[in-house]
Amino acid sequence: MAAKYSLAVGLKKGHKVTKIPPKPRQARRKGRITKKNKFIRDLVREVTGFSPYERRIQELLKISKDKRALKFCKRRLGTHIRAKRKREEMSNVLQKMRKAAAAAAK
């Protein structure tokens, strides 16, 4: 015999309600790259160029010293994850420079 009313006992006990989904927290968006944000970062990078330690990383990457570049980044930035991200960013910059040089040579 099935229960006629929902009782306040058992696994899903209590008054039945519809759950309202919460709004996403503002803190979750922090650091997300927007179009405006990306434009400003690119502009600042174009105007200021690279810092001396970033230029050294690029030199290490040019001579295929990836591990040494990672160790250098880690000493300067403090954490392994930040160092990996910076090394990846610098290798992407080098690739773009090579593509631009190849396009200019044609």
Coordinates of N, CA, C and O in Angstrom, one line a residue:
M1 N 0.8 -1.2 0.0 CA 0.0 0.0 0.0 C 0.9 1.2 0.0 O 1.8 1.4 0.8
A2 N 0.7 2.1 -1.0 CA 1.5 3.3 -1.1 C 1.0 4.4 -0.1 O -0.1 4.5 0.2
A3 N 2.0 5.2 0.3 CA 1.7 6.3 1.2 C 0.9 7.4 0.5 O 1.2 7.8 -0.6
K4 N -0.2 7.9 1.2 CA -1.0 8.9 0.6 C -0.4 10.3 0.7 O -0.6 11.1 -0.2
Y5 N 0.3 10.5 1.8 CA 0.9 11.8 2.0 C 2.5 11.6 2.2 O 2.9 10.6 2.5
S6 N 3.2 12.7 1.8 CA 4.6 12.6 2.0 C 4.9 12.8 3.5 O 4.6 13.9 4.1
L7 N 5.5 11.8 4.2 CA 5.8 11.9 5.6 C 7.2 12.4 5.9 O 8.0 12.3 5.0
A8 N 7.3 12.9 7.1 CA 8.6 13.4 7.5 C 9.5 12.3 8.1 O 10.1 12.5 9.1
V9 N 9.6 11.2 7.4 CA 10.4 10.1 7.8 C 11.1 9.5 6.6 O 10.6 9.7 5.5
G10 N 12.2 8.8 6.8 CA 12.8 8.1 5.7 C 14.0 9.0 5.1 O 14.4 10.0 5.6
L11 N 14.4 8.6 3.9 CA 15.6 9.2 3.3 C 15.3 10.7 2.8 O 16.0 11.6 3.2
K12 N 14.2 10.9 2.1 CA 13.9 12.2 1.6 C 12.8 12.8 2.4 O 11.7 13.1 1.9
K13 N 13.0 12.9 3.7 CA 12.0 13.4 4.6 C 11.8 14.9 4.6 O 12.7 15.6 4.0
G14 N 10.7 15.4 5.1 CA 10.5 16.8 5.2 C 9.6 17.3 4.2 O 9.1 16.6 3.3
H15 N 9.3 18.6 4.2 CA 8.4 19.3 3.3 C 9.1 19.4 1.9 O 10.2 19.8 1.8
K16 N 8.3 19.0 0.9 CA 8.9 19.0 -0.5 C 8.9 20.4 -1.0 O 7.8 21.1 -1.0
V17 N 10.0 20.9 -1.5 CA 10.1 22.2 -2.1 C 10.9 22.1 -3.4 O 11.6 21.2 -3.7
T18 N 10.7 23.1 -4.2 CA 11.4 23.2 -5.5 C 12.7 24.0 -5.2 O 12.6 25.1 -4.6
K19 N 13.8 23.5 -5.6 CA 15.1 24.1 -5.3 C 15.4 25.3 -6.3 O 15.2 25.1 -7.5
I20 N 15.8 26.4 -5.8 CA 16.1 27.6 -6.7 C 17.6 27.5 -6.9 O 18.4 27.6 -5.9
P21 N 18.1 27.5 -8.1 CA 19.5 27.4 -8.4 C 20.2 28.7 -8.0 O 19.7 29.8 -8.3
P22 N 21.3 28.7 -7.3 CA 22.0 29.9 -6.8 C 22.7 30.6 -8.0 O 23.1 30.0 -9.0
K23 N 22.8 31.9 -7.9 CA 23.6 32.7 -9.0 C 25.1 32.4 -8.8 O 25.5 32.1 -7.7
P24 N 25.8 32.4 -10.0 CA 27.2 32.1 -9.9 C 27.9 33.3 -9.1 O 27.5 34.4 -9.3
R25 N 28.9 32.9 -8.3 CA 29.5 33.9 -7.5 C 30.4 34.8 -8.3 O 31.1 34.3 -9.3
Q26 N 30.6 36.1 -8.0 CA 31.4 37.0 -8.7 C 32.9 36.6 -8.7 O 33.6 36.8 -9.6
A27 N 33.3 36.0 -7.5 CA 34.7 35.6 -7.4 C 35.1 34.5 -8.4 O 36.2 34.4 -8.7
R28 N 34.1 33.8 -8.9 CA 34.4 32.7 -9.9 C 34.9 33.4 -11.2 O 35.5 32.7 -12.0
R29 N 34.5 34.6 -11.5 CA 34.8 35.3 -12.7 C 36.2 35.9 -12.7 O 36.7 36.3 -13.7
K30 N 36.7 36.1 -11.5 CA 38.0 36.8 -11.3 C 39.1 36.2 -12.2 O 39.3 35.0 -12.1
G31 N 39.8 37.1 -12.9 CA 40.9 36.6 -13.8 C 40.5 36.1 -15.1 O 41.3 35.9 -16.0
R32 N 39.2 36.1 -15.4 CA 38.7 35.6 -16.7 C 39.1 36.7 -17.8 O 38.9 37.9 -17.5
I33 N 39.6 36.2 -18.9 CA 40.0 37.2 -19.9 C 38.8 37.6 -20.8 O 38.1 36.8 -21.4
T34 N 38.5 38.9 -20.8 CA 37.5 39.5 -21.6 C 38.1 40.1 -22.9 O 39.4 40.2 -22.9
K35 N 37.3 40.5 -23.8 CA 37.9 41.2 -25.0 C 38.7 42.4 -24.6 O 39.8 42.7 -25.1
K36 N 38.0 43.3 -23.8 CA 38.7 44.5 -23.3 C 40.0 44.2 -22.6 O 41.0 44.9 -22.8
N37 N 39.9 43.3 -21.7 CA 41.0 42.9 -20.9 C 42.2 42.4 -21.7 O 43.4 42.8 -21.5
K38 N 41.9 41.6 -22.7 CA 42.9 41.1 -23.6 C 43.6 42.2 -24.4 O 44.8 42.3 -24.6
F39 N 42.7 43.1 -24.9 CA 43.2 44.2 -25.7 C 44.2 45.1 -24.9 O 45.3 45.4 -25.3
I40 N 43.8 45.4 -23.6 CA 44.6 46.2 -22.8 C 46.0 45.5 -22.5 O 47.0 46.1 -22.5
R41 N 45.9 44.2 -22.2 CA 47.2 43.5 -21.9 C 48.1 43.4 -23.1 O 49.3 43.6 -23.0
D42 N 47.5 43.2 -24.3 CA 48.3 43.2 -25.5 C 48.9 44.6 -25.8 O 50.1 44.7 -26.2
L43 N 48.2 45.6 -25.5 CA 48.7 47.0 -25.7 C 49.8 47.3 -24.7 O 50.9 47.8 -25.2
V44 N 49.7 46.9 -23.5 CA 50.7 47.2 -22.5 C 52.0 46.4 -22.9 O 53.1 46.9 -22.8
R45 N 51.8 45.1 -23.3 CA 52.9 44.3 -23.7 C 53.7 44.9 -24.9 O 54.9 44.9 -25.0
E46 N 52.9 45.5 -25.8 CA 53.5 46.1 -27.0 C 54.3 47.3 -26.6 O 55.4 47.6 -27.2
V47 N 53.8 48.1 -25.7 CA 54.4 49.4 -25.3 C 55.6 49.1 -24.5 O 56.7 49.7 -24.7
T48 N 55.5 48.2 -23.5 CA 56.6 48.0 -22.5 C 57.6 47.0 -22.9 O 58.7 47.0 -22.4
G49 N 57.2 46.0 -23.7 CA 58.1 44.9 -24.1 C 58.2 43.9 -23.0 O 57.3 43.8 -22.1
F50 N 59.3 43.2 -23.0 CA 59.6 42.1 -22.0 C 60.5 42.6 -20.9 O 61.4 43.4 -21.2
S51 N 60.3 42.0 -19.7 CA 61.2 42.3 -18.6 C 62.5 41.5 -18.8 O 62.6 40.6 -19.6
P52 N 63.6 41.9 -18.1 CA 64.9 41.2 -18.3 C 64.8 39.7 -18.1 O 65.4 38.9 -18.8
Y53 N 64.1 39.3 -17.0 CA 64.0 37.9 -16.8 C 63.2 37.1 -17.9 O 63.6 36.0 -18.2
E54 N 62.2 37.8 -18.5 CA 61.5 37.2 -19.6 C 62.4 37.1 -20.8 O 62.3 36.1 -21.5
R55 N 63.3 38.0 -21.0 CA 64.2 38.0 -22.2 C 65.2 36.8 -22.0 O 65.5 36.1 -22.9
R56 N 65.6 36.6 -20.7 CA 66.5 35.5 -20.4 C 65.8 34.2 -20.7 O 66.4 33.2 -21.2
I57 N 64.5 34.1 -20.3 CA 63.8 32.8 -20.5 C 63.7 32.6 -22.0 O 63.9 31.4 -22.5
Q58 N 63.5 33.6 -22.8 CA 63.4 33.4 -24.3 C 64.8 32.9 -24.8 O 64.8 32.1 -25.7
E59 N 65.9 33.5 -24.3 CA 67.2 33.0 -24.7 C 67.4 31.6 -24.4 O 67.9 30.8 -25.2
L60 N 67.0 31.2 -23.2 CA 67.1 29.7 -22.8 C 66.3 28.8 -23.7 O 66.7 27.8 -24.1
L61 N 65.1 29.3 -24.1 CA 64.2 28.5 -24.9 C 64.8 28.4 -26.4 O 64.6 27.4 -27.0
K62 N 65.4 29.5 -26.8 CA 66.0 29.5 -28.2 C 67.1 28.5 -28.3 O 67.2 27.9 -29.4
I63 N 67.8 28.2 -27.2 CA 68.9 27.2 -27.3 C 68.4 25.8 -26.8 O 69.2 25.0 -26.4
S64 N 67.1 25.7 -26.7 CA 66.5 24.4 -26.3 C 66.8 23.9 -24.9 O 66.9 22.8 -24.6
K65 N 66.9 24.9 -24.0 CA 67.1 24.6 -22.6 C 65.8 24.8 -21.8 O 65.7 25.6 -21.0
D66 N 64.8 23.9 -22.2 CA 63.5 24.1 -21.6 C 63.5 23.8 -20.1 O 62.8 24.6 -19.4
K67 N 64.2 22.8 -19.7 CA 64.2 22.5 -18.2 C 64.9 23.6 -17.4 O 64.4 24.0 -16.4
R68 N 66.0 24.1 -18.0 CA 66.7 25.2 -17.3 C 65.8 26.5 -17.2 O 65.8 27.2 -16.2
A69 N 65.0 26.7 -18.3 CA 64.1 27.8 -18.4 C 63.0 27.7 -17.3 O 62.7 28.6 -16.6
L70 N 62.5 26.4 -17.1 CA 61.5 26.2 -16.1 C 62.1 26.4 -14.7 O 61.4 27.0 -13.9
K71 N 63.3 26.0 -14.5 CA 63.9 26.2 -13.2 C 64.1 27.6 -12.9 O 63.9 28.1 -11.8
F72 N 64.5 28.4 -13.9 CA 64.8 29.8 -13.8 C 63.4 30.5 -13.5 O 63.4 31.4 -12.6
C73 N 62.4 30.1 -14.2 CA 61.0 30.7 -14.0 C 60.6 30.4 -12.5 O 60.0 31.3 -11.9
K74 N 60.8 29.2 -12.1 CA 60.4 28.8 -10.8 C 61.0 29.6 -9.7 O 60.4 30.1 -8.7
R75 N 62.3 29.9 -9.9 CA 63.1 30.7 -8.9 C 62.5 32.2 -8.9 O 62.4 32.8 -7.8
R76 N 62.1 32.7 -10.0 CA 61.7 34.1 -10.1 C 60.2 34.2 -9.7 O 59.8 35.2 -9.1
L77 N 59.4 33.2 -10.0 CA 57.9 33.4 -9.8 C 57.4 32.7 -8.6 O 56.3 33.0 -8.1
G78 N 58.2 31.7 -8.1 CA 57.8 31.1 -6.8 C 57.1 29.8 -6.8 O 57.4 28.9 -6.0
T79 N 56.2 29.5 -7.8 CA 55.5 28.3 -7.8 C 55.8 27.6 -9.2 O 56.0 28.2 -10.2
H80 N 55.6 26.2 -9.1 CA 55.9 25.4 -10.3 C 54.8 25.7 -11.4 O 55.1 25.8 -12.6
I81 N 53.6 25.8 -11.0 CA 52.5 26.1 -11.9 C 52.6 27.4 -12.7 O 52.5 27.5 -13.9
R82 N 53.0 28.5 -11.9 CA 53.2 29.8 -12.5 C 54.4 29.7 -13.5 O 54.4 30.3 -14.5
A83 N 55.4 29.0 -13.1 CA 56.6 28.8 -13.9 C 56.3 28.1 -15.2 O 56.7 28.6 -16.3
K84 N 55.5 27.1 -15.2 CA 55.1 26.4 -16.4 C 54.3 27.3 -17.3 O 54.5 27.3 -18.5
R85 N 53.4 28.0 -16.7 CA 52.5 28.9 -17.5 C 53.4 30.0 -18.2 O 53.2 30.3 -19.4
K86 N 54.4 30.6 -17.5 CA 55.2 31.6 -18.0 C 56.1 31.0 -19.1 O 56.3 31.6 -20.2
R87 N 56.6 29.8 -18.9 CA 57.5 29.2 -19.9 C 56.7 28.9 -21.2 O 57.1 29.2 -22.3
E88 N 55.4 28.5 -21.0 CA 54.5 28.2 -22.2 C 54.2 29.6 -22.9 O 54.3 29.6 -24.1
E89 N 54.0 30.6 -22.1 CA 53.7 31.9 -22.7 C 54.9 32.4 -23.6 O 54.8 32.9 -24.7
M90 N 56.1 32.3 -23.0 CA 57.3 32.7 -23.7 C 57.6 31.9 -24.9 O 58.0 32.4 -26.0
S91 N 57.3 30.6 -24.9 CA 57.5 29.7 -26.1 C 56.5 30.1 -27.2 O 56.9 30.1 -28.4
N92 N 55.3 30.5 -26.8 CA 54.3 30.9 -27.7 C 54.8 32.2 -28.4 O 54.6 32.4 -29.6
V93 N 55.3 33.1 -27.6 CA 55.8 34.4 -28.1 C 56.9 34.1 -29.1 O 57.0 34.8 -30.2
L94 N 57.8 33.2 -28.8 CA 58.9 32.9 -29.8 C 58.4 32.3 -31.1 O 58.9 32.6 -32.2
Q95 N 57.3 31.4 -31.0 CA 56.7 30.9 -32.2 C 56.1 32.0 -33.0 O 56.3 32.0 -34.3
K96 N 55.5 33.0 -32.4 CA 54.9 34.1 -33.1 C 56.0 34.9 -33.8 O 55.8 35.4 -35.0
M97 N 57.1 35.1 -33.1 CA 58.2 35.9 -33.7 C 58.8 35.1 -34.9 O 59.1 35.8 -35.9
R98 N 58.9 33.8 -34.8 CA 59.4 33.0 -35.9 C 58.5 33.1 -37.1 O 58.9 33.2 -38.3
K99 N 57.2 33.0 -36.9 CA 56.2 33.1 -37.9 C 56.2 34.5 -38.6 O 56.2 34.6 -39.8
A100 N 56.4 35.5 -37.8 CA 56.4 36.9 -38.3 C 57.7 37.0 -39.2 O 57.7 37.7 -40.2
A101 N 58.8 36.5 -38.7 CA 60.1 36.6 -39.5 C 60.0 35.8 -40.8 O 60.5 36.3 -41.8
A102 N 59.3 34.6 -40.7 CA 59.1 33.9 -42.0 C 58.2 34.6 -43.0 O 58.5 34.5 -44.2
A103 N 57.2 35.2 -42.4 CA 56.3 36.0 -43.3 C 57.0 37.2 -43.9 O 56.7 37.6 -45.1
A104 N 57.9 37.8 -43.1 CA 58.6 39.0 -43.6 C 59.6 38.6 -44.7 O 59.9 39.4 -45.6
A105 N 60.2 37.4 -44.5 CA 61.2 36.9 -45.5 C 60.6 36.6 -46.9 O 61.3 36.7 -47.9
K106 N 59.3 36.3 -46.9 CA 58.7 35.9 -48.2 C 58.5 37.1 -49.1 O 58.3 38.2 -48.9

